XYZ file of C-alpha atoms in Angstrom:
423
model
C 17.291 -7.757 12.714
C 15.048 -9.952 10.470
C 12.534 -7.612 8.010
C 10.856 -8.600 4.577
C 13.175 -7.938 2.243
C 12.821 -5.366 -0.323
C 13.158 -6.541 -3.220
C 9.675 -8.013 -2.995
C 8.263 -7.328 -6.204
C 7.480 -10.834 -7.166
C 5.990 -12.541 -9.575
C 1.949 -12.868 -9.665
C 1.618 -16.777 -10.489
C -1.268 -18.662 -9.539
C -0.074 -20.058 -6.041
C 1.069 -16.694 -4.522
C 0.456 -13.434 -2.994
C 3.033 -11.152 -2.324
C 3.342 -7.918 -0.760
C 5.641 -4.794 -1.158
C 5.064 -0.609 -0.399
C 5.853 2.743 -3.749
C 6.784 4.242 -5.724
C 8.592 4.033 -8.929
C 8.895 3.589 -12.978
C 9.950 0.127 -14.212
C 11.082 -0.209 -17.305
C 10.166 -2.917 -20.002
C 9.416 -3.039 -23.049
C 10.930 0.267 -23.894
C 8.741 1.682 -21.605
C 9.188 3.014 -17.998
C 6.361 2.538 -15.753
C 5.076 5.193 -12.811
C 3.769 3.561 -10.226
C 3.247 4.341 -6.388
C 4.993 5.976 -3.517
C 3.672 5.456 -1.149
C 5.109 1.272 -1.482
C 5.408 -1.403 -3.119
C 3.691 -4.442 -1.946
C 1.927 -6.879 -4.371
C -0.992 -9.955 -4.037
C -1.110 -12.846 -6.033
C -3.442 -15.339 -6.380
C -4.637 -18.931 -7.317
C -7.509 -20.370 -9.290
C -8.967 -23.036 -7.067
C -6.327 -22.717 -4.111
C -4.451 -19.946 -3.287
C -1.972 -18.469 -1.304
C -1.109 -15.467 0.309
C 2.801 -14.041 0.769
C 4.093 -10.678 1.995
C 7.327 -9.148 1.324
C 7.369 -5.301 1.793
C 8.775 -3.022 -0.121
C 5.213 3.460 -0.205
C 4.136 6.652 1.646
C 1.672 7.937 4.699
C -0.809 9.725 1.704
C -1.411 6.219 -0.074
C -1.217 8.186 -3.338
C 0.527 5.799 -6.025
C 2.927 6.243 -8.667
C 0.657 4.810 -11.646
C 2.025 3.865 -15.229
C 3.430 6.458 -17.350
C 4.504 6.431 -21.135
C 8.252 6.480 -22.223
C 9.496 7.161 -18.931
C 13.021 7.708 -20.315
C 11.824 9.668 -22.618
C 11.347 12.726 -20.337
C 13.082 15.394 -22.169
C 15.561 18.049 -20.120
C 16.068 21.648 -20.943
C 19.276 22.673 -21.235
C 22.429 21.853 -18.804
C 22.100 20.304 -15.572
C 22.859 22.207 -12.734
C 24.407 20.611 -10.409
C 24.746 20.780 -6.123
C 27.817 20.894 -4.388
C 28.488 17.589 -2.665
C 25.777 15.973 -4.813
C 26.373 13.267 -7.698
C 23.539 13.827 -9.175
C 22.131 17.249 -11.587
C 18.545 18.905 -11.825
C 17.198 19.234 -15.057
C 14.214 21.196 -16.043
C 11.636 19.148 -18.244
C 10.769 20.432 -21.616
C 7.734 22.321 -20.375
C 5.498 21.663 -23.420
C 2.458 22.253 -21.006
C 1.191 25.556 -21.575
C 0.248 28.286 -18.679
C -3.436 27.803 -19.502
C -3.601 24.578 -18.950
C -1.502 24.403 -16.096
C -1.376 27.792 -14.181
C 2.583 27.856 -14.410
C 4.634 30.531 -15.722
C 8.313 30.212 -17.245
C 9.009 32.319 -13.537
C 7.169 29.382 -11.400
C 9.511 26.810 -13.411
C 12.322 28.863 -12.547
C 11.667 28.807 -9.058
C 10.817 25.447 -8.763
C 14.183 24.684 -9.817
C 15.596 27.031 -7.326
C 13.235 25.854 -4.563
C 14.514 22.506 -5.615
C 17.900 23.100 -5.449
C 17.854 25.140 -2.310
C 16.161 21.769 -0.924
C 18.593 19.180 -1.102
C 21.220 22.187 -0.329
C 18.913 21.608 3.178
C 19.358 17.698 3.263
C 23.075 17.788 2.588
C 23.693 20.119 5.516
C 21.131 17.550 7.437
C 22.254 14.589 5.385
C 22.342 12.431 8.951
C 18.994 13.348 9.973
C 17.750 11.865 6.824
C 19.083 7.992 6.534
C 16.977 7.425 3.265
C 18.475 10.324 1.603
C 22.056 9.537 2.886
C 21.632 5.947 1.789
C 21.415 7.131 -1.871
C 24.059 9.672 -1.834
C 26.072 6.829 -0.728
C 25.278 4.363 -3.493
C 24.966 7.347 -5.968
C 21.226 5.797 -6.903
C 19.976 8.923 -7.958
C 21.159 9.372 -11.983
C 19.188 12.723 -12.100
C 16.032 14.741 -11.009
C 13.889 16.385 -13.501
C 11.448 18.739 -12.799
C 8.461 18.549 -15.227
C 5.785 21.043 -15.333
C 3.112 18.119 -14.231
C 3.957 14.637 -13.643
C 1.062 12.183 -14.870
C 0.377 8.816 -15.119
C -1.254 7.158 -19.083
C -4.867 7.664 -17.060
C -3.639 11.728 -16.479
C -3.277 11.516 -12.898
C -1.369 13.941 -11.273
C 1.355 12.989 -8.686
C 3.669 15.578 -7.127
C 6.639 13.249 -6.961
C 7.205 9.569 -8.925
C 10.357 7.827 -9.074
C 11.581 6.077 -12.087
C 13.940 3.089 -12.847
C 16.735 3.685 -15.776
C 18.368 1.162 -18.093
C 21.527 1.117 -15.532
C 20.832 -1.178 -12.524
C 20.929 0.743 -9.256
C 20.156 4.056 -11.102
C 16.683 5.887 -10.835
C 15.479 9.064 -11.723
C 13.135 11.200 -9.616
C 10.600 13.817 -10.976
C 8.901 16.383 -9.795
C 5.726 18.164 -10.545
C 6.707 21.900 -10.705
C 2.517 22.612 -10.509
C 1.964 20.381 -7.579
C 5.688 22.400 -5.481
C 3.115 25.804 -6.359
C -0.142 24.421 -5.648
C 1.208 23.577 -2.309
C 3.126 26.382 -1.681
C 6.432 24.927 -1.634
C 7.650 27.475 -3.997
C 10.399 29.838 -2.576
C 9.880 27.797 0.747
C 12.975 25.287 0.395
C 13.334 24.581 4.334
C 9.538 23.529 4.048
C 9.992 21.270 1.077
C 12.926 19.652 2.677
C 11.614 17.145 4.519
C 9.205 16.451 2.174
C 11.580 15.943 -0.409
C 13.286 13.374 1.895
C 10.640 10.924 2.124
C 10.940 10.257 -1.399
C 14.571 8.939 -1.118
C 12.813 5.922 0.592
C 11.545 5.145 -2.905
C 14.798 5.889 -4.384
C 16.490 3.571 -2.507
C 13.741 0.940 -2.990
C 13.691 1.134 -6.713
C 17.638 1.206 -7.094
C 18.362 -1.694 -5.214
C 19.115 -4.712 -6.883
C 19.811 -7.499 -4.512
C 18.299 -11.120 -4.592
C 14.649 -11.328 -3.429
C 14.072 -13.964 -0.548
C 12.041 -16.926 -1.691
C 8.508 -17.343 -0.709
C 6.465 -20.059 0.904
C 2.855 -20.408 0.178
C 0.208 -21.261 3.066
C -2.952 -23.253 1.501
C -6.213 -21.092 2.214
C -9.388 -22.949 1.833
C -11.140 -21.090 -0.370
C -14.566 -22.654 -1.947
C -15.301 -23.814 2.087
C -14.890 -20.372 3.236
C -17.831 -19.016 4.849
C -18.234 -15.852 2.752
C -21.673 -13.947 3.502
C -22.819 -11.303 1.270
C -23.141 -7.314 2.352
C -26.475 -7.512 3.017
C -26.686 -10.821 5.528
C -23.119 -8.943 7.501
C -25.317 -6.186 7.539
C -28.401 -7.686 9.607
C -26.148 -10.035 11.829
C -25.671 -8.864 15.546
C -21.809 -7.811 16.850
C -21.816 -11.111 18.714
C -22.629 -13.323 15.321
C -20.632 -11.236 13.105
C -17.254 -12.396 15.402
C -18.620 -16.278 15.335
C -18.111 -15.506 11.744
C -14.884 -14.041 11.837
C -13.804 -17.064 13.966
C -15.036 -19.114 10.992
C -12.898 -17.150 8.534
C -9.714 -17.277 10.530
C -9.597 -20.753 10.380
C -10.354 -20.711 6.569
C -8.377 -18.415 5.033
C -7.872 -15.162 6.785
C -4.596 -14.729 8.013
C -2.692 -12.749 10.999
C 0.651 -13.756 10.433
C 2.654 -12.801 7.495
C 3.913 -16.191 5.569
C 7.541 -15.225 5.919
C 7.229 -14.854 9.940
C 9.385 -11.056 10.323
C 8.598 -10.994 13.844
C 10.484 -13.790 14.247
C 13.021 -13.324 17.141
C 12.200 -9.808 17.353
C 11.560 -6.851 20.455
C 8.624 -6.102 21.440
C 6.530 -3.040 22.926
C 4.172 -3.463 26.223
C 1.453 -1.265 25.757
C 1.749 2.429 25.719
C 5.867 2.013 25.667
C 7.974 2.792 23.675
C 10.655 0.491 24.963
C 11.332 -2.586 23.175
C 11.664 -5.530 25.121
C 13.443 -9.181 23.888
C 11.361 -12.095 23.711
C 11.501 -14.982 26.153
C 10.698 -17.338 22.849
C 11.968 -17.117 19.072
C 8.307 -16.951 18.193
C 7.104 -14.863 21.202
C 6.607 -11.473 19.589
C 4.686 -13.021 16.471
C 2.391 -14.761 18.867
C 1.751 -11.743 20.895
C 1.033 -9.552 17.894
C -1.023 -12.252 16.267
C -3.308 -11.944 19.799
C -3.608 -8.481 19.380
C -4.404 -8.113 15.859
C -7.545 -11.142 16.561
C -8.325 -8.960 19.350
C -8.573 -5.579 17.710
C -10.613 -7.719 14.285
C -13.110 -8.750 16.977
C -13.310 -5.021 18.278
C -14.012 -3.857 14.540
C -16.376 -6.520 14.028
C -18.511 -6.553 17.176
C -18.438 -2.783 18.028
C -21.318 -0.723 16.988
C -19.011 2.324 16.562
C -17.740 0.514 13.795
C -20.341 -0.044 11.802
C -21.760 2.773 12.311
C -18.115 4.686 11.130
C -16.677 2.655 9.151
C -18.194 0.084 7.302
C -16.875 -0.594 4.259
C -14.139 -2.330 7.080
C -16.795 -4.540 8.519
C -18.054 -5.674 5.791
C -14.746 -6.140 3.754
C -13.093 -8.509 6.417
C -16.327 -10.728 6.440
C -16.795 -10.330 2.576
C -13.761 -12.062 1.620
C -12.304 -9.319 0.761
C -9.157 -9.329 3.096
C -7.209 -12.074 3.649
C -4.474 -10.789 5.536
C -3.970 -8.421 8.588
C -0.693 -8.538 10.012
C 1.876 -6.915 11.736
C 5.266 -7.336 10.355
C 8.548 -5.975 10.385
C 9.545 -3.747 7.052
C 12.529 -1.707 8.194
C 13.127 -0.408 4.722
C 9.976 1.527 4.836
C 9.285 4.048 6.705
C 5.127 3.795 6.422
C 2.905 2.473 9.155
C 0.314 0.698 7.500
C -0.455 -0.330 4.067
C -3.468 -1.838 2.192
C -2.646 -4.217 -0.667
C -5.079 -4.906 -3.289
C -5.296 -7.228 -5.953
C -6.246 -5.734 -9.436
C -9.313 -6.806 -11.295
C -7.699 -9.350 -13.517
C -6.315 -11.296 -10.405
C -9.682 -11.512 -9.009
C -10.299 -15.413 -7.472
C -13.471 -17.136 -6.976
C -14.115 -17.989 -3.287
C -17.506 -19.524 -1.169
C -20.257 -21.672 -1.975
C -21.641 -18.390 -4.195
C -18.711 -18.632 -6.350
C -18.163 -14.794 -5.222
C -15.312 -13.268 -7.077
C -13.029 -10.832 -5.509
C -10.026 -8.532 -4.974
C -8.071 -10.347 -1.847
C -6.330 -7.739 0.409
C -3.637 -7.591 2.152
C -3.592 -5.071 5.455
C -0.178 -4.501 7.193
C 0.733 -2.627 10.219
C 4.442 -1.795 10.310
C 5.472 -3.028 14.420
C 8.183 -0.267 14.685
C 7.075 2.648 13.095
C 4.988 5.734 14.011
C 2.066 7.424 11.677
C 2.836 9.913 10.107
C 0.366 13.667 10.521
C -1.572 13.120 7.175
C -2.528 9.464 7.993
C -6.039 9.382 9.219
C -5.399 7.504 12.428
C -2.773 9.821 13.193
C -4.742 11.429 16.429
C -5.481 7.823 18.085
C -2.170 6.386 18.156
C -0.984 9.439 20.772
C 2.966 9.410 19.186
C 3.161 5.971 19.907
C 4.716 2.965 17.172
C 2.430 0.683 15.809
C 3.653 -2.219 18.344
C 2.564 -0.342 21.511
C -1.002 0.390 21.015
C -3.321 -1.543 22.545
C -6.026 -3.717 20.889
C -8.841 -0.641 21.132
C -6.450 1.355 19.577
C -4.708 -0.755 16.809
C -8.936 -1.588 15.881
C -9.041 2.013 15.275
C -6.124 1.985 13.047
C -6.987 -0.796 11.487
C -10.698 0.191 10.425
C -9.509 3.526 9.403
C -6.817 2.343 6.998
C -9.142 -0.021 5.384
C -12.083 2.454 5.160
C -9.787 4.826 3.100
C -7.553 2.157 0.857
C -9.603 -0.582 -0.095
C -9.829 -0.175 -3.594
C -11.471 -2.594 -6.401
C -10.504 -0.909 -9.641
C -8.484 -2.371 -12.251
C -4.486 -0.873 -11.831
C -5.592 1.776 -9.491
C -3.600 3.331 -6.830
C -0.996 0.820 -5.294
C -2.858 -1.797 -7.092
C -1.089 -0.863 -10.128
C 2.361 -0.223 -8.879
C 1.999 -3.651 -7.130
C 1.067 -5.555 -10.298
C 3.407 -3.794 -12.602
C 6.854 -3.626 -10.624
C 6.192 -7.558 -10.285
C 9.311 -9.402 -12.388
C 7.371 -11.583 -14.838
């Protein structure tokens, strides 16, 4: 089967945009840096012409695994202890935190590290139900897991799980916030953490894998012709003027295909199925996605319900703000959709205003399902992200760009993208 590869994390130059999905610490420079799970997916751009790329590599909450100081540096208690069948040891983190300041007692560390080790006891009984987590036994990725008292990024952001590259290729190390396993009452609940747990290991096996990347190819976008209207004129034009201007943009420089083509030669769902079909044509399942993806943009953009719900969406695909919304085929990850943003100092210049912006990249992954917590959860009735219909996949779309767009500098996703980039 053709997917983006995952070892996306390329380099931000000034022709390019790439994409990947969390989660992870890089290190360089003697320093190991947090960023997102949820993914890993990061945009590029160019001065005067620019171009976007995707190649996945995060996790249904959108949370991201942010920069942290001295990764390495996180300093375990004692021995490890250690889980039959497992290569790997739990350590406990030095716990310098104290219980004012974080609500946990020396008893909630200790049974976070029972919790935690009761946990994977779980997955390795289930090891088959969870391919991720199997994957990484396999490959022995997983150098250690430390459990810290909080896990925080340098801007003290508080994540419940981050994974973190070592100095040994293929090796990572995963932490966990012993405050966020009590705050959600995971704590002496290790069949309920389980699962949880095991969505991480997607991560894991992301950020320990060291094969070649896949080369890009850059598609020219026409930027300073681009008919870019401010908030304020999108927000007086009629449904029926605001899709003559979405027309306009799609044959500047918004894109519904991702540059390396994923869908290539791949099934397809009809509508409401969950059967995958073969294509009559190589290129038959990326046309018929395209279709629905223009269909479902014209929904957003001509639908009152829209603006009235959500529109930071409207105006963000007519602001210049997104450049891509694709459907694509990541079967490394195990999200559904993903919003990529570019951080402040990758902003470009596009229109006739000179406007400067954060391009986007939105991606809907063909074969997988959402997940509970993701906000469109309710309208996509079970089904993957291939079989819903155009009214359906507008709804998706509009919610996961309400909630992710972001424009601050290294926030979220935005930061994991930029920094797990090879320079």
């Amino acid at each position: 089967m053709k997917t983006i590869g995952l070892q996306s994390e390329p380099a931000l130059d000034c022709r390019q945009v790439s994409v990947l999905r969390p989660a992870a610490l890089l290190l360089r420079a003697g320093r190991i840096i947090m960023l997102s799970r949820a993914a890993s997916w990061a945009i590029g751009a160019g001065a005067v012409a620019c171009a976007l790329l995707f190649v996945p590599a995060v996790h249904a909450n959108h949370q991201g695994h942010l920069s942290h100081s001295d990764g390495e540096a996180h300093t375990a208690v004692g021995a490890g202890h250690s889980i039959p069948g497992a290569s790997f040891q739990i350590f406990l983190g030095s716990g310098n935190d104290t219980a004012a300041e974080t609500g946990l007692t020396q008893a909630d560390r200790s049974a976070a590290l029972e919790t935690v080790r009761e946990a994977f006891a779980v997955l390795l009984q289930h090891r088959n139900d969870y391919p991720r987590f199997d994957e990484s036994l396999k490959k022995e990725a997983l150098a250690r897991v430390v459990i810290e008292t909080t896990v925080v990024n340098d801007e003290g952001r508080a994540f419940p799980f981050l994974v973190a590259r070592t100095t040994q290729p293929g090796r990572v190390i995963l932490l966990i916030s012993a405050s966020s396993l009590k705050e959600n009452g995971y704590l002496h609940h290790p069949n309920t953490l389980a699962p949880v747990l095991a969505r991480e290991f997607q991560w894991v096996a992301s950020k320990a894998d060291t094969a070649p990347k896949p080369k890009m190819v850059a598609g020219e976008r026409a930027l300073k012709s681009a008919p870019i209207r401010t908030d304020q004129d999108i927000a007086a034009l009629s449904g029926e003027e605001r899709v003559r201007l979405l027309q306009q943009l799609l044959g500047s420089y918004l894109r519904t295909v991702d540059d390396q083509r994923s869908l290539d030669g791949q099934s397809y769902y009809e509508v409401g199925s969950t059967v995958l079909l073969a294509p009559t044509h190589p290129d038959s399942t990326t046309k018929l996605y395209e279709i629905r993806v223009r269909e479902a943009l014209q929904h957003i953009v001509r639908e009152p319900f829209f603006w009235e719900r959500t529109p930071k969406t409207v105006r963000s695909l007519l602001n210049g703000k997104v450049w891509t919304v694709a459907f694509v085929n990541i079967d490394q990850r195990d999200w559904a959709t993903r919003t990529r943003v570019l951080p402040e100092e990758k902003a470009v210049i596009v229109g006739a205003r000179d406007q400067r912006v954060q391009p986007a990249a939105i991606l809907v992954n063909t074969y997988r399902t959402a997940a509970p917590d993701d906000p469109f959860y309710p309208d996509t009735q079970g089904l993957p992200m291939g079989a819903l219909s155009a009214e359906q996949l507008a709804r998706v779309i509009a919610l996961e760009i309400q909630h992710n767009i972001q424009e601050k500098s290294m926030a979220g996703h935005v930061a994991q993208d930029a920094l797990t980039a090879p320079k």
